[in-house]
Amino acid sequence: MRVTTLEPIAAVLLFSSLAALTAVLGVGPQAVGRAPSRTQIGWANALAGGLMLGVAYTLLAEGLSGALIAGGLGTLLGIGFVRVSHAAAGTGELDVDELESSGPGGGYKAILVDALHAADEGVAIGVAMVVSIPLGIAMAATLAVHNIPEAMVLSTVLTRKGLSLPRAAAVSVAVNVNQVLLAAISFGLLGLFPAALPVVAGFAVGALMYRSLVELLPESYHQAGETSIAVVTLLAMGVVVLLAGVAS
Amino acid sequence: MNDVLLVFLYALATAVATGFGAIPFAFVREISARFAAYSSAVAGGLMLGASFGLVAEGTAYGRGETLIGALAGVAFILGTKRLFGEHDGQELVFEAATGEGAKKMLLIIIVMTVHSFAEGVAVGVSFGGGVTLGAVITIAIAIHNIPEGVAISAVLRPQGVSVGRCAAWSVFSSLPQPLMAVPAFLFVETFRPALPYGLGFAAGAMVFMVLVELLPEAYKHGDRAQVATLATASAVAMVLFQQWL
């Protein structure tokens, strides 16, 4: 099947769904009886964070198309959205390490945080698909990879809270349903209102960058050494930038 | 005026502009650990944003070359950090600070100075097309350098360095620009192939410095949400600013 023969909206649904499904691979280490160590969880967080920063960079380079004020406004909206949702959900200073000693509420918070993540990741896929289908596919592929370490961390938290492995895998995939939904909605809306592209792209940039800086990176620094975290994050960013450059 | 002298003077003006980045710090009276943390977040954001511009320009000349350059930039910072670490017996002293503070200041000055070499080559190569647009390009680069001065001052000022000396170090970090711009302008064809490596090197070194020094420092003494907000807003503002120029 050639990608170009797909209806654009079908491509959005297909690739965002595939990205959501890859989360199931995150239980891999536990399935083979090797629960990830604290350092490995740190690297997983850094990998996920670096990929998000790379995605934000790509959207900044490709999605704003010179509309700087709209892009800047969108960025502030993105930061504001994450801050407000954190404040409303009480997940502002969530830390995987503290989750282990927290009550059952901690598990729900971890699920909520990942579900909120998936929302702006979905917007990012939708925006990239509007810029060009190959860029959208590159974006979905990046987020598919990103979802694996994210699910690895989430499923580790959930199984330590007593959930069975298949259930933890199912929850890890389910939190990404938002990704498919928001990808389709933002793609559809931008089809109707193409002028909104810089604002929506800016929103995704602000939300993704803020999230990686407020959740993934600070956590990862606690879990592994600063040098190894910096190397993993930088390599992940570099790969995304190269991948997006080839696709666009 | 002679074209070579003109290119040098234009590029020198851009270096001096970097010093203006120290001005906002003349209005700061009290320097607390929290202020230092948020300064690091702003510096980190500005450097992340600036490195986006370097990557965009580098990849336009060659993707693989930019990546190789970036990896060399990371290796350079790791090597420099190790070199500083070896002097543990007698503590590192720089300006008014010793130990970690001195190391951080030296690192940012080295990183920003090295990045100016690559930028100088980029200026020279772009002038190589003719000096008619020189004044416009110079104003653009001069304005672009001001936030880089902010980034340097944001690291130096919390360590007790005076505003004047922050400005002086900012200008110093940009001096390689005029020095590299002239040979690059004269020998465009020789320098152009090296450009993506140089830009990649600068970007790799800057991003790595942000990830290994500035952000961990900011998280240690500042509130996570404020650090993330300042860094994100600074990075995006820097990118938008450069796109506007």
Short mmCIF file of C-alpha atoms in Angstrom, two decimals:
data_model
loop_
_atom_site.label_atom_id
_atom_site.label_comp_id
_atom_site.label_asym_id
_atom_site.label_seq_id
_atom_site.Cartn_x
_atom_site.Cartn_y
_atom_site.Cartn_z
CA MET A 1 0.00 0.00 0.00
CA ARG A 2 1.43 3.34 -0.99
CA VAL A 3 1.00 6.06 1.60
CA THR A 4 0.07 8.60 -1.03
CA THR A 5 -2.98 6.58 -2.06
CA LEU A 6 -4.42 6.83 1.47
CA GLU A 7 -7.06 9.41 2.26
CA PRO A 8 -5.26 11.97 4.46
CA ILE A 9 -7.64 11.47 7.39
CA ALA A 10 -7.17 7.70 7.09
CA ALA A 11 -3.41 8.24 7.27
CA VAL A 12 -3.89 10.34 10.42
CA LEU A 13 -6.02 7.64 12.07
CA LEU A 14 -3.80 4.77 10.96
CA PHE A 15 -0.47 6.24 11.99
CA SER A 16 -1.65 7.81 15.24
CA SER A 17 -3.26 4.45 16.18
CA LEU A 18 -0.04 2.58 15.41
CA ALA A 19 1.84 5.10 17.55
CA ALA A 20 -0.63 4.53 20.39
CA LEU A 21 -0.35 0.75 20.10
CA THR A 22 3.43 0.62 20.34
CA ALA A 23 3.02 1.47 24.04
CA VAL A 24 2.37 -2.25 24.56
CA LEU A 25 6.08 -2.86 23.90
CA GLY A 26 6.84 -0.89 27.05
CA VAL A 27 5.98 -3.93 29.19
CA GLY A 28 8.62 -5.94 27.30
CA PRO A 29 11.34 -5.79 29.96
CA GLN A 30 8.92 -6.92 32.66
CA ALA A 31 7.40 -9.62 30.43
CA VAL A 32 10.80 -11.27 30.10
CA GLY A 33 11.29 -11.01 33.84
CA ARG A 34 13.65 -8.05 33.87
CA ALA A 35 12.00 -5.19 35.68
CA PRO A 36 13.87 -2.01 34.71
CA SER A 37 16.29 -0.58 37.27
CA ARG A 38 16.03 2.96 38.59
CA THR A 39 18.81 4.10 36.26
CA GLN A 40 17.12 2.48 33.26
CA ILE A 41 13.87 4.25 34.14
CA GLY A 42 15.87 7.50 34.21
CA TRP A 43 17.20 6.79 30.72
CA ALA A 44 13.70 5.88 29.52
CA ASN A 45 12.43 9.23 30.81
CA ALA A 46 15.34 11.06 29.17
CA LEU A 47 14.70 9.23 25.87
CA ALA A 48 11.02 10.16 26.00
CA GLY A 49 11.91 13.77 26.93
CA GLY A 50 14.54 14.14 24.20
CA LEU A 51 12.13 12.82 21.57
CA MET A 52 9.52 15.36 22.73
CA LEU A 53 12.05 18.20 22.52
CA GLY A 54 12.97 17.07 19.01
CA VAL A 55 9.29 17.02 18.04
CA ALA A 56 8.82 20.53 19.46
CA TYR A 57 11.83 21.73 17.46
CA THR A 58 10.45 20.21 14.26
CA LEU A 59 7.07 21.87 14.75
CA LEU A 60 8.78 25.20 15.46
CA ALA A 61 10.76 24.91 12.25
CA GLU A 62 7.92 23.66 10.04
CA GLY A 63 4.60 24.69 11.55
CA LEU A 64 4.76 28.41 12.27
CA SER A 65 5.26 29.54 8.68
CA GLY A 66 6.35 33.04 9.70
CA ALA A 67 3.31 33.88 11.84
CA LEU A 68 5.40 34.78 14.85
CA ILE A 69 2.85 36.49 17.10
CA ALA A 70 0.31 33.70 16.56
CA GLY A 71 3.04 31.11 17.20
CA GLY A 72 4.16 32.85 20.38
CA LEU A 73 0.58 33.15 21.61
CA GLY A 74 0.01 29.46 20.90
CA THR A 75 3.15 28.58 22.87
CA LEU A 76 1.92 30.50 25.91
CA LEU A 77 -1.46 28.76 25.58
CA GLY A 78 0.32 25.40 25.48
CA ILE A 79 2.33 26.15 28.63
CA GLY A 80 -0.82 27.51 30.29
CA PHE A 81 -2.82 24.40 29.37
CA VAL A 82 -0.32 22.05 31.00
CA ARG A 83 0.05 24.24 34.09
CA VAL A 84 -3.72 24.52 34.57
CA SER A 85 -4.28 20.79 33.99
CA HIS A 86 -1.51 19.97 36.49
CA ALA A 87 -3.01 22.31 39.05
CA ALA A 88 -6.51 20.90 38.50
CA ALA A 89 -5.38 17.26 38.65
CA GLY A 90 -2.89 17.79 41.50
CA THR A 91 -0.10 16.24 39.45
CA GLY A 92 2.28 19.21 39.44
CA GLU A 93 5.20 17.70 41.33
CA LEU A 94 4.54 14.05 40.55
CA ASP A 95 7.62 11.88 40.91
CA VAL A 96 7.85 8.19 40.03
CA ASP A 97 10.06 7.60 43.06
CA GLU A 98 7.49 9.08 45.40
CA LEU A 99 4.70 7.19 43.66
CA GLU A 100 6.01 3.92 45.00
CA SER A 101 5.47 5.02 48.56
CA SER A 102 2.14 6.72 47.79
CA GLY A 103 -1.31 5.18 48.13
CA PRO A 104 -3.49 3.83 45.29
CA GLY A 105 -4.18 7.44 44.25
CA GLY A 106 -0.59 7.64 42.99
CA GLY A 107 -1.29 5.03 40.31
CA TYR A 108 -4.30 6.97 39.07
CA LYS A 109 -2.23 10.14 38.97
CA ALA A 110 0.43 8.42 36.84
CA ILE A 111 -2.30 7.28 34.42
CA LEU A 112 -3.80 10.78 34.34
CA VAL A 113 -0.45 12.41 33.60
CA ASP A 114 0.20 10.06 30.68
CA ALA A 115 -3.32 10.54 29.33
CA LEU A 116 -2.79 14.32 29.38
CA HIS A 117 0.56 13.85 27.63
CA ALA A 118 -1.11 11.94 24.87
CA ALA A 119 -3.47 14.87 24.22
CA ASP A 120 -0.77 17.32 23.13
CA GLU A 121 1.12 14.56 21.34
CA GLY A 122 -2.05 13.98 19.32
CA VAL A 123 -2.20 17.68 18.44
CA ALA A 124 1.45 17.45 17.33
CA ILE A 125 0.64 14.56 14.95
CA GLY A 126 -2.39 16.44 13.59
CA VAL A 127 -0.36 19.62 12.97
CA ALA A 128 2.51 17.72 11.32
CA MET A 129 0.04 15.86 9.06
CA VAL A 130 -1.37 19.23 7.97
CA VAL A 131 2.15 20.50 7.10
CA SER A 132 2.79 17.36 5.04
CA ILE A 133 1.79 13.70 5.27
CA PRO A 134 5.42 12.43 5.29
CA LEU A 135 6.23 14.83 8.15
CA GLY A 136 3.11 13.59 9.97
CA ILE A 137 4.24 10.00 9.54
CA ALA A 138 7.72 10.90 10.84
CA MET A 139 6.04 12.58 13.81
CA ALA A 140 3.83 9.54 14.49
CA ALA A 141 6.89 7.26 14.24
CA THR A 142 8.77 9.45 16.72
CA LEU A 143 5.88 9.44 19.18
CA ALA A 144 5.50 5.69 18.68
CA VAL A 145 9.08 5.30 19.89
CA HIS A 146 8.45 7.85 22.66
CA ASN A 147 5.42 5.86 23.87
CA ILE A 148 7.57 2.78 24.59
CA PRO A 149 9.78 4.21 27.36
CA GLU A 150 6.79 6.16 28.64
CA ALA A 151 4.79 2.93 28.89
CA MET A 152 7.78 1.19 30.43
CA VAL A 153 7.76 3.70 33.27
CA LEU A 154 3.96 3.66 33.67
CA SER A 155 3.65 -0.14 33.61
CA THR A 156 6.46 -0.45 36.17
CA VAL A 157 4.57 1.89 38.49
CA LEU A 158 1.30 0.03 37.93
CA THR A 159 2.67 -3.48 38.44
CA ARG A 160 4.39 -2.35 41.63
CA LYS A 161 0.97 -1.19 42.74
CA GLY A 162 -0.31 -4.75 42.20
CA LEU A 163 -1.79 -4.62 38.72
CA SER A 164 -1.22 -7.70 36.53
CA LEU A 165 1.13 -7.30 33.58
CA PRO A 166 -1.54 -7.70 30.84
CA ARG A 167 -3.67 -5.09 32.58
CA ALA A 168 -0.73 -2.72 32.92
CA ALA A 169 -0.09 -3.19 29.19
CA ALA A 170 -3.74 -2.50 28.38
CA VAL A 171 -3.78 0.66 30.50
CA SER A 172 -0.52 1.84 28.88
CA VAL A 173 -2.15 1.59 25.46
CA ALA A 174 -5.49 2.98 26.63
CA VAL A 175 -3.97 6.23 27.94
CA ASN A 176 -2.89 6.93 24.35
CA VAL A 177 -6.43 6.87 22.96
CA ASN A 178 -6.37 10.66 23.40
CA GLN A 179 -3.49 10.76 20.96
CA VAL A 180 -5.58 9.28 18.14
CA LEU A 181 -8.61 11.39 19.05
CA LEU A 182 -6.73 14.70 19.24
CA ALA A 183 -4.72 13.93 16.09
CA ALA A 184 -7.95 13.45 14.12
CA ILE A 185 -9.71 16.45 15.71
CA SER A 186 -6.82 18.87 15.19
CA PHE A 187 -6.28 17.61 11.64
CA GLY A 188 -9.99 18.07 10.86
CA LEU A 189 -10.21 21.51 12.49
CA LEU A 190 -7.10 22.74 10.71
CA GLY A 191 -8.66 21.55 7.45
CA LEU A 192 -11.60 23.86 8.20
CA PHE A 193 -9.52 26.74 9.60
CA PRO A 194 -6.08 26.56 7.97
CA ALA A 195 -5.23 30.04 9.28
CA ALA A 196 -5.12 28.60 12.81
CA LEU A 197 -2.06 26.44 12.01
CA PRO A 198 0.57 28.68 13.70
CA VAL A 199 -1.49 28.98 16.91
CA VAL A 200 -2.14 25.24 17.08
CA ALA A 201 1.48 24.41 16.20
CA GLY A 202 2.63 26.88 18.86
CA PHE A 203 0.27 25.24 21.37
CA ALA A 204 1.79 21.82 20.68
CA VAL A 205 5.34 23.24 20.91
CA GLY A 206 4.66 24.98 24.23
CA ALA A 207 2.89 22.00 25.77
CA LEU A 208 5.42 19.38 24.63
CA MET A 209 8.49 21.38 25.57
CA TYR A 210 7.05 22.44 28.93
CA ARG A 211 6.04 18.85 29.73
CA SER A 212 9.45 17.42 28.95
CA LEU A 213 11.06 20.14 31.10
CA VAL A 214 8.63 19.90 34.00
CA GLU A 215 8.10 16.13 34.17
CA LEU A 216 10.49 13.95 32.22
CA LEU A 217 13.85 15.70 32.57
CA PRO A 218 13.78 16.67 36.27
CA GLU A 219 12.69 13.12 37.13
CA SER A 220 15.38 11.56 35.00
CA TYR A 221 18.11 13.63 36.71
CA HIS A 222 17.02 12.09 40.03
CA GLN A 223 17.18 8.58 38.61
CA ALA A 224 20.47 8.57 36.71
CA GLY A 225 23.62 10.69 36.40
CA GLU A 226 23.50 14.10 34.74
CA THR A 227 26.01 13.19 32.03
CA SER A 228 24.25 10.02 30.86
CA ILE A 229 20.86 11.79 30.93
CA ALA A 230 22.26 14.66 28.84
CA VAL A 231 23.75 12.22 26.28
CA VAL A 232 20.51 10.20 25.94
CA THR A 233 18.37 13.35 25.64
CA LEU A 234 20.65 14.97 23.07
CA LEU A 235 20.88 11.83 20.91
CA ALA A 236 17.09 11.45 20.95
CA MET A 237 16.68 15.10 19.89
CA GLY A 238 19.27 14.70 17.13
CA VAL A 239 17.62 11.61 15.67
CA VAL A 240 14.20 13.32 15.52
CA VAL A 241 15.62 16.41 13.85
CA LEU A 242 17.38 14.29 11.22
CA LEU A 243 14.31 12.09 10.67
CA ALA A 244 12.04 15.12 10.24
CA GLY A 245 14.58 16.77 7.94
CA VAL A 246 14.54 13.72 5.67
CA ALA A 247 10.72 13.58 5.70
CA SER A 248 10.07 17.25 4.94
CA MET B 1 36.13 51.43 1.94
CA ASN B 2 38.00 48.22 1.39
CA ASP B 3 35.56 45.25 1.43
CA VAL B 4 37.68 43.24 3.86
CA LEU B 5 37.85 46.12 6.35
CA LEU B 6 34.11 46.62 5.95
CA VAL B 7 33.35 42.96 6.73
CA PHE B 8 35.65 43.18 9.78
CA LEU B 9 34.01 46.36 11.09
CA TYR B 10 30.50 44.98 10.55
CA ALA B 11 31.40 41.78 12.36
CA LEU B 12 33.10 43.75 15.18
CA ALA B 13 29.90 45.72 15.68
CA THR B 14 28.01 42.45 16.13
CA ALA B 15 30.49 41.39 18.82
CA VAL B 16 30.10 44.64 20.74
CA ALA B 17 26.31 44.25 20.65
CA THR B 18 26.64 41.07 22.74
CA GLY B 19 27.71 43.27 25.66
CA PHE B 20 24.26 44.88 25.75
CA GLY B 21 22.98 41.56 27.07
CA ALA B 22 24.37 42.46 30.50
CA ILE B 23 22.14 45.55 30.81
CA PRO B 24 19.04 43.84 32.33
CA PHE B 25 21.23 42.61 35.20
CA ALA B 26 22.05 46.20 36.20
CA PHE B 27 18.50 46.36 37.59
CA VAL B 28 18.79 43.30 39.80
CA ARG B 29 19.64 44.19 43.39
CA GLU B 30 19.49 40.94 45.31
CA ILE B 31 21.05 37.74 44.08
CA SER B 32 19.60 34.67 45.79
CA ALA B 33 19.99 30.94 45.02
CA ARG B 34 16.49 31.07 43.54
CA PHE B 35 17.45 33.98 41.27
CA ALA B 36 20.49 32.01 40.13
CA ALA B 37 18.25 29.01 39.37
CA TYR B 38 15.83 31.04 37.28
CA SER B 39 18.73 32.80 35.53
CA SER B 40 20.09 29.36 34.60
CA ALA B 41 16.65 28.40 33.27
CA VAL B 42 16.52 31.53 31.09
CA ALA B 43 20.11 31.01 29.89
CA GLY B 44 19.32 27.36 29.14
CA GLY B 45 16.18 28.28 27.20
CA LEU B 46 17.99 30.96 25.18
CA MET B 47 20.80 28.54 24.34
CA LEU B 48 18.36 25.79 23.34
CA GLY B 49 16.59 28.29 21.08
CA ALA B 50 19.88 29.54 19.62
CA SER B 51 21.02 26.00 18.92
CA PHE B 52 17.79 25.38 16.96
CA GLY B 53 18.87 28.19 14.63
CA LEU B 54 22.36 26.70 14.28
CA VAL B 55 20.90 23.27 13.47
CA ALA B 56 18.50 24.72 10.91
CA GLU B 57 21.38 26.50 9.16
CA GLY B 58 23.78 23.57 9.48
CA THR B 59 21.37 20.98 8.09
CA ALA B 60 20.74 23.25 5.10
CA TYR B 61 24.42 22.70 4.20
CA GLY B 62 24.52 18.98 5.16
CA ARG B 63 22.58 16.81 7.64
CA GLY B 64 25.15 14.10 8.32
CA GLU B 65 27.94 16.66 8.68
CA THR B 66 25.89 18.65 11.20
CA LEU B 67 25.30 15.50 13.27
CA ILE B 68 28.99 14.57 13.23
CA GLY B 69 29.80 18.13 14.29
CA ALA B 70 27.24 17.93 17.12
CA LEU B 71 28.72 14.69 18.47
CA ALA B 72 32.17 16.30 18.39
CA GLY B 73 30.69 19.24 20.32
CA VAL B 74 29.42 16.88 23.04
CA ALA B 75 32.83 15.17 23.22
CA PHE B 76 34.46 18.61 23.51
CA ILE B 77 32.32 19.57 26.52
CA LEU B 78 32.90 16.19 28.18
CA GLY B 79 36.64 16.60 27.65
CA THR B 80 36.66 20.16 28.98
CA LYS B 81 34.63 19.17 32.04
CA ARG B 82 37.04 16.34 32.76
CA LEU B 83 39.99 18.70 32.38
CA PHE B 84 38.46 21.07 34.95
CA GLY B 85 37.65 18.15 37.24
CA GLU B 86 41.30 17.06 37.33
CA HIS B 87 42.25 20.19 39.22
CA ASP B 88 40.30 19.07 42.28
CA GLY B 89 43.42 19.19 44.46
CA GLN B 90 43.81 22.94 44.01
CA GLU B 91 40.39 24.47 43.57
CA LEU B 92 39.53 26.15 40.28
CA VAL B 93 39.29 29.95 40.65
CA PHE B 94 37.60 32.28 38.20
CA GLU B 95 36.44 35.85 38.79
CA ALA B 96 35.03 35.95 42.33
CA ALA B 97 34.04 32.27 42.43
CA THR B 98 35.77 28.99 43.18
CA GLY B 99 34.95 25.32 42.55
CA GLU B 100 31.60 24.51 40.86
CA GLY B 101 30.66 28.15 40.27
CA ALA B 102 34.00 28.87 38.59
CA LYS B 103 33.70 25.74 36.46
CA LYS B 104 30.21 26.69 35.28
CA MET B 105 31.30 30.23 34.34
CA LEU B 106 34.37 29.03 32.45
CA LEU B 107 32.29 26.41 30.62
CA ILE B 108 29.67 28.87 29.41
CA ILE B 109 32.33 31.36 28.28
CA ILE B 110 34.20 28.61 26.43
CA VAL B 111 31.02 27.23 24.84
CA MET B 112 29.77 30.63 23.71
CA THR B 113 33.21 31.66 22.43
CA VAL B 114 33.60 28.43 20.47
CA HIS B 115 30.11 28.88 19.01
CA SER B 116 31.13 32.35 17.83
CA PHE B 117 33.83 30.80 15.64
CA ALA B 118 31.15 28.88 13.74
CA GLU B 119 28.89 31.94 13.60
CA GLY B 120 31.77 34.06 12.33
CA VAL B 121 32.30 31.61 9.47
CA ALA B 122 28.57 31.68 8.74
CA VAL B 123 28.66 35.50 8.61
CA GLY B 124 31.68 35.51 6.29
CA VAL B 125 30.18 32.90 3.97
CA SER B 126 26.87 34.78 3.76
CA PHE B 127 28.74 38.05 3.04
CA GLY B 128 30.57 36.12 0.32
CA GLY B 129 27.55 36.62 -1.90
CA GLY B 130 28.36 40.37 -1.96
CA VAL B 131 28.50 43.12 0.65
CA THR B 132 25.47 45.04 -0.58
CA LEU B 133 23.24 43.48 2.07
CA GLY B 134 26.03 43.84 4.63
CA ALA B 135 24.41 46.51 6.80
CA VAL B 136 21.12 44.62 7.01
CA ILE B 137 22.82 41.33 7.87
CA THR B 138 24.99 43.10 10.46
CA ILE B 139 22.04 44.68 12.24
CA ALA B 140 20.28 41.30 12.23
CA ILE B 141 23.31 39.50 13.70
CA ALA B 142 24.02 42.29 16.20
CA ILE B 143 20.46 42.08 17.56
CA HIS B 144 20.67 38.27 17.51
CA ASN B 145 23.79 38.47 19.72
CA ILE B 146 22.12 40.47 22.51
CA PRO B 147 20.20 37.50 23.99
CA GLU B 148 23.45 35.51 23.85
CA GLY B 149 24.92 38.18 26.09
CA VAL B 150 21.89 37.75 28.35
CA ALA B 151 22.62 34.00 28.55
CA ILE B 152 26.25 34.58 29.56
CA SER B 153 25.39 37.32 32.07
CA ALA B 154 22.63 35.13 33.52
CA VAL B 155 25.30 32.62 34.52
CA LEU B 156 28.03 35.10 35.55
CA ARG B 157 25.99 37.69 37.48
CA PRO B 158 24.62 35.26 40.14
CA GLN B 159 28.25 34.31 40.88
CA GLY B 160 28.92 37.90 41.95
CA VAL B 161 30.55 39.13 38.71
CA SER B 162 29.92 42.87 38.18
CA VAL B 163 27.62 44.03 35.37
CA GLY B 164 30.54 45.68 33.58
CA ARG B 165 32.57 42.49 33.63
CA CYS B 166 29.50 40.48 32.49
CA ALA B 167 29.34 42.84 29.48
CA ALA B 168 33.09 42.49 28.88
CA TRP B 169 32.95 38.67 28.93
CA SER B 170 29.92 38.77 26.62
CA VAL B 171 31.84 40.88 24.09
CA PHE B 172 34.88 38.62 24.52
CA SER B 173 32.77 35.55 23.68
CA SER B 174 31.77 37.15 20.38
CA LEU B 175 35.23 38.33 19.30
CA PRO B 176 35.89 35.23 17.16
CA GLN B 177 33.05 36.42 14.92
CA PRO B 178 35.00 39.26 13.25
CA LEU B 179 38.19 37.18 13.34
CA MET B 180 36.58 34.27 11.48
CA ALA B 181 34.29 36.32 9.24
CA VAL B 182 37.13 37.89 7.25
CA PRO B 183 38.95 34.71 6.15
CA ALA B 184 35.59 33.02 5.49
CA PHE B 185 34.55 35.98 3.35
CA LEU B 186 37.83 35.90 1.40
CA PHE B 187 37.89 32.13 0.92
CA VAL B 188 34.20 31.25 0.77
CA GLU B 189 34.75 28.09 -1.25
CA THR B 190 37.32 26.77 1.24
CA PHE B 191 35.23 27.51 4.30
CA ARG B 192 31.76 26.52 3.07
CA PRO B 193 32.30 22.72 3.32
CA ALA B 194 33.41 23.14 6.96
CA LEU B 195 30.34 25.17 7.87
CA PRO B 196 27.85 22.35 8.71
CA TYR B 197 30.47 20.66 10.93
CA GLY B 198 31.14 23.95 12.73
CA LEU B 199 27.48 24.81 13.19
CA GLY B 200 26.73 21.26 14.37
CA PHE B 201 29.66 21.42 16.79
CA ALA B 202 28.38 24.68 18.26
CA ALA B 203 24.81 23.36 18.56
CA GLY B 204 25.91 20.06 20.15
CA ALA B 205 28.14 21.84 22.66
CA MET B 206 25.41 24.34 23.58
CA VAL B 207 22.58 21.81 24.01
CA PHE B 208 24.84 19.50 25.99
CA MET B 209 25.91 22.36 28.27
CA VAL B 210 22.23 23.17 28.87
CA LEU B 211 21.38 19.55 29.69
CA VAL B 212 24.40 18.71 31.81
CA GLU B 213 24.93 21.98 33.72
CA LEU B 214 22.23 24.63 33.47
CA LEU B 215 19.01 22.62 33.80
CA PRO B 216 20.14 20.32 36.67
CA GLU B 217 21.35 23.46 38.49
CA ALA B 218 18.04 25.22 37.89
CA TYR B 219 16.00 22.24 39.15
CA LYS B 220 18.13 21.98 42.29
CA HIS B 221 17.35 25.48 43.58
CA GLY B 222 14.17 26.51 41.75
CA ASP B 223 10.55 25.44 41.50
CA ARG B 224 10.13 22.93 38.67
CA ALA B 225 7.11 24.58 37.08
CA GLN B 226 8.78 28.02 37.04
CA VAL B 227 12.02 26.59 35.63
CA ALA B 228 10.12 24.79 32.85
CA THR B 229 8.02 27.87 32.08
CA LEU B 230 11.03 30.20 31.89
CA ALA B 231 13.12 27.78 29.82
CA THR B 232 10.30 26.97 27.37
CA ALA B 233 9.28 30.61 26.93
CA SER B 234 12.93 31.74 26.48
CA ALA B 235 13.66 28.99 23.95
CA VAL B 236 10.59 29.68 21.84
CA ALA B 237 11.08 33.45 22.11
CA MET B 238 14.66 33.03 20.86
CA VAL B 239 13.54 30.93 17.87
CA LEU B 240 10.73 33.34 16.98
CA PHE B 241 13.12 36.29 17.38
CA GLN B 242 15.62 34.69 15.01
CA GLN B 243 12.88 33.84 12.50
CA TRP B 244 11.70 37.47 12.67
CA LEU B 245 15.24 38.65 11.89
#
